Short mmCIF file of C-alpha atoms in Angstrom, two decimals:
data_model
loop_
_atom_site.label_atom_id
_atom_site.label_comp_id
_atom_site.label_asym_id
_atom_site.label_seq_id
_atom_site.Cartn_x
_atom_site.Cartn_y
_atom_site.Cartn_z
CA MET A 1344 159.42 67.64 115.01
CA GLY A 1345 160.74 68.71 111.87
CA HIS A 1346 158.77 66.48 109.54
CA VAL A 1347 157.08 67.46 106.58
CA ARG A 1348 153.64 67.10 108.38
CA ASP A 1349 154.51 69.47 110.99
CA ARG A 1350 153.72 72.75 108.57
CA PRO A 1351 150.50 73.79 107.61
CA TRP A 1352 149.67 72.95 103.84
CA TRP A 1353 149.18 76.32 102.48
CA LYS A 1354 152.68 77.22 104.19
CA PRO A 1355 155.85 76.70 101.55
CA HIS A 1356 158.90 75.33 102.64
CA ARG A 1357 162.12 77.65 102.24
CA ARG A 1358 163.53 75.13 100.04
CA THR A 1359 160.56 75.57 97.61
CA GLY A 1360 160.85 79.09 97.62
CA VAL A 1361 164.64 78.53 97.10
CA ILE A 1362 164.23 76.18 94.10
CA LEU A 1363 161.32 78.31 92.55
CA SER A 1364 163.60 81.47 92.77
CA VAL A 1365 166.60 80.13 91.23
CA ALA A 1366 164.33 78.46 88.51
CA ILE A 1367 162.89 81.80 87.70
CA GLY A 1368 166.49 83.36 88.01
CA SER A 1369 167.96 80.74 85.51
CA ILE A 1370 165.13 81.06 82.71
CA ALA A 1371 165.46 84.89 82.81
CA LEU A 1372 169.18 84.95 82.52
CA LEU A 1373 168.88 82.16 79.82
CA ALA A 1374 166.32 84.89 78.04
CA VAL A 1375 168.95 87.69 78.14
CA LEU A 1376 171.31 85.24 77.03
CA VAL A 1377 169.88 84.24 73.96
CA PHE A 1378 167.77 87.12 72.94
CA GLY A 1379 170.45 89.72 74.13
CA GLY A 1380 172.54 91.07 71.31
CA ARG A 1381 171.30 90.92 67.42
CA ASP A 1382 172.82 91.68 64.45
CA ASN A 1383 171.24 93.62 62.08
CA SER A 1384 172.80 93.03 58.89
CA GLY A 1385 169.47 93.17 56.94
CA ASP A 1386 169.65 89.54 55.64
CA ALA A 1387 166.06 88.37 56.15
CA ALA A 1388 166.83 84.36 55.36
CA GLY A 1389 169.77 84.87 58.15
CA GLN A 1390 167.82 86.75 60.48
CA GLY A 1391 165.04 84.30 60.05
CA LEU A 1392 167.10 81.21 60.95
CA ALA A 1393 168.82 83.13 63.76
CA GLY A 1394 165.01 83.80 65.57
CA ALA A 1395 164.49 80.00 65.13
CA PHE A 1396 167.55 78.86 66.54
CA GLU A 1397 166.92 81.33 69.60
CA ALA A 1398 163.47 80.04 70.04
CA LEU A 1399 164.68 76.49 69.81
CA PHE A 1400 167.60 77.06 72.31
CA PHE A 1401 165.46 79.02 74.83
CA THR A 1402 162.68 76.55 74.76
CA VAL A 1403 165.20 73.47 75.26
CA GLY A 1404 167.01 75.41 78.04
CA THR A 1405 163.66 76.29 79.38
CA PHE A 1406 162.59 72.87 79.64
CA LEU A 1407 165.48 71.57 81.12
CA ILE A 1408 165.76 73.92 83.81
CA ALA A 1409 161.92 73.50 84.93
CA SER A 1410 162.72 69.52 84.70
CA VAL A 1411 165.67 70.12 87.05
CA ALA A 1412 163.57 72.28 89.24
CA LEU A 1413 160.64 69.77 89.45
CA ILE A 1414 163.07 66.88 90.26
CA MET A 1415 164.64 68.72 92.75
CA TRP A 1416 161.20 69.41 94.54
CA LEU A 1417 159.55 66.13 94.38
CA SER A 1418 162.59 64.59 95.57
CA ARG A 1419 161.26 65.63 98.74
CA TYR A 1420 157.84 64.25 98.66
CA ILE A 1421 158.00 61.17 96.40
CA GLY A 1422 160.38 58.38 95.69
CA MET A 1423 162.55 58.15 92.58
CA PRO A 1424 160.67 55.52 90.67
CA LYS A 1425 157.46 57.66 90.87
CA MET A 1426 159.28 61.02 90.14
CA LEU A 1427 160.79 59.40 87.18
CA LEU A 1428 157.70 58.11 85.71
CA SER A 1429 155.89 61.22 86.61
CA ILE A 1430 158.99 63.03 84.69
CA CYS A 1431 158.45 60.71 81.58
CA GLY A 1432 154.98 61.21 81.53
CA LEU A 1433 155.53 64.64 81.56
CA VAL A 1434 157.71 64.66 78.48
CA VAL A 1435 155.35 62.76 76.57
CA LEU A 1436 152.48 65.02 77.27
CA THR A 1437 154.50 67.96 76.42
CA VAL A 1438 155.54 65.87 73.24
CA LEU A 1439 152.16 65.30 72.14
CA VAL A 1440 150.80 68.88 73.03
CA LEU A 1441 153.47 70.26 70.82
CA LEU A 1442 152.85 67.83 67.96
CA TRP A 1443 149.16 68.65 68.08
#
């Protein structure tokens, strides 16, 4: 009793729901903080650069939040070496897709 196999495959664990809710909430909070207040000074170059930095910070922050959530979720099911290899593979795949 209390093992992973006691629960049907289609029924998520409470920990999975908590990790998913915290990750989604953190990404939403990050979006509000990054894209919240804007300065409407009329400087086109400054606005363009500010928009680029906002997009960069949001993308990096979202990637970090998703990586931590994935590590927390995978730590229950697979060992540390496989988990680190999977995360490294995901990072390499993401970089390849972004460079394409």
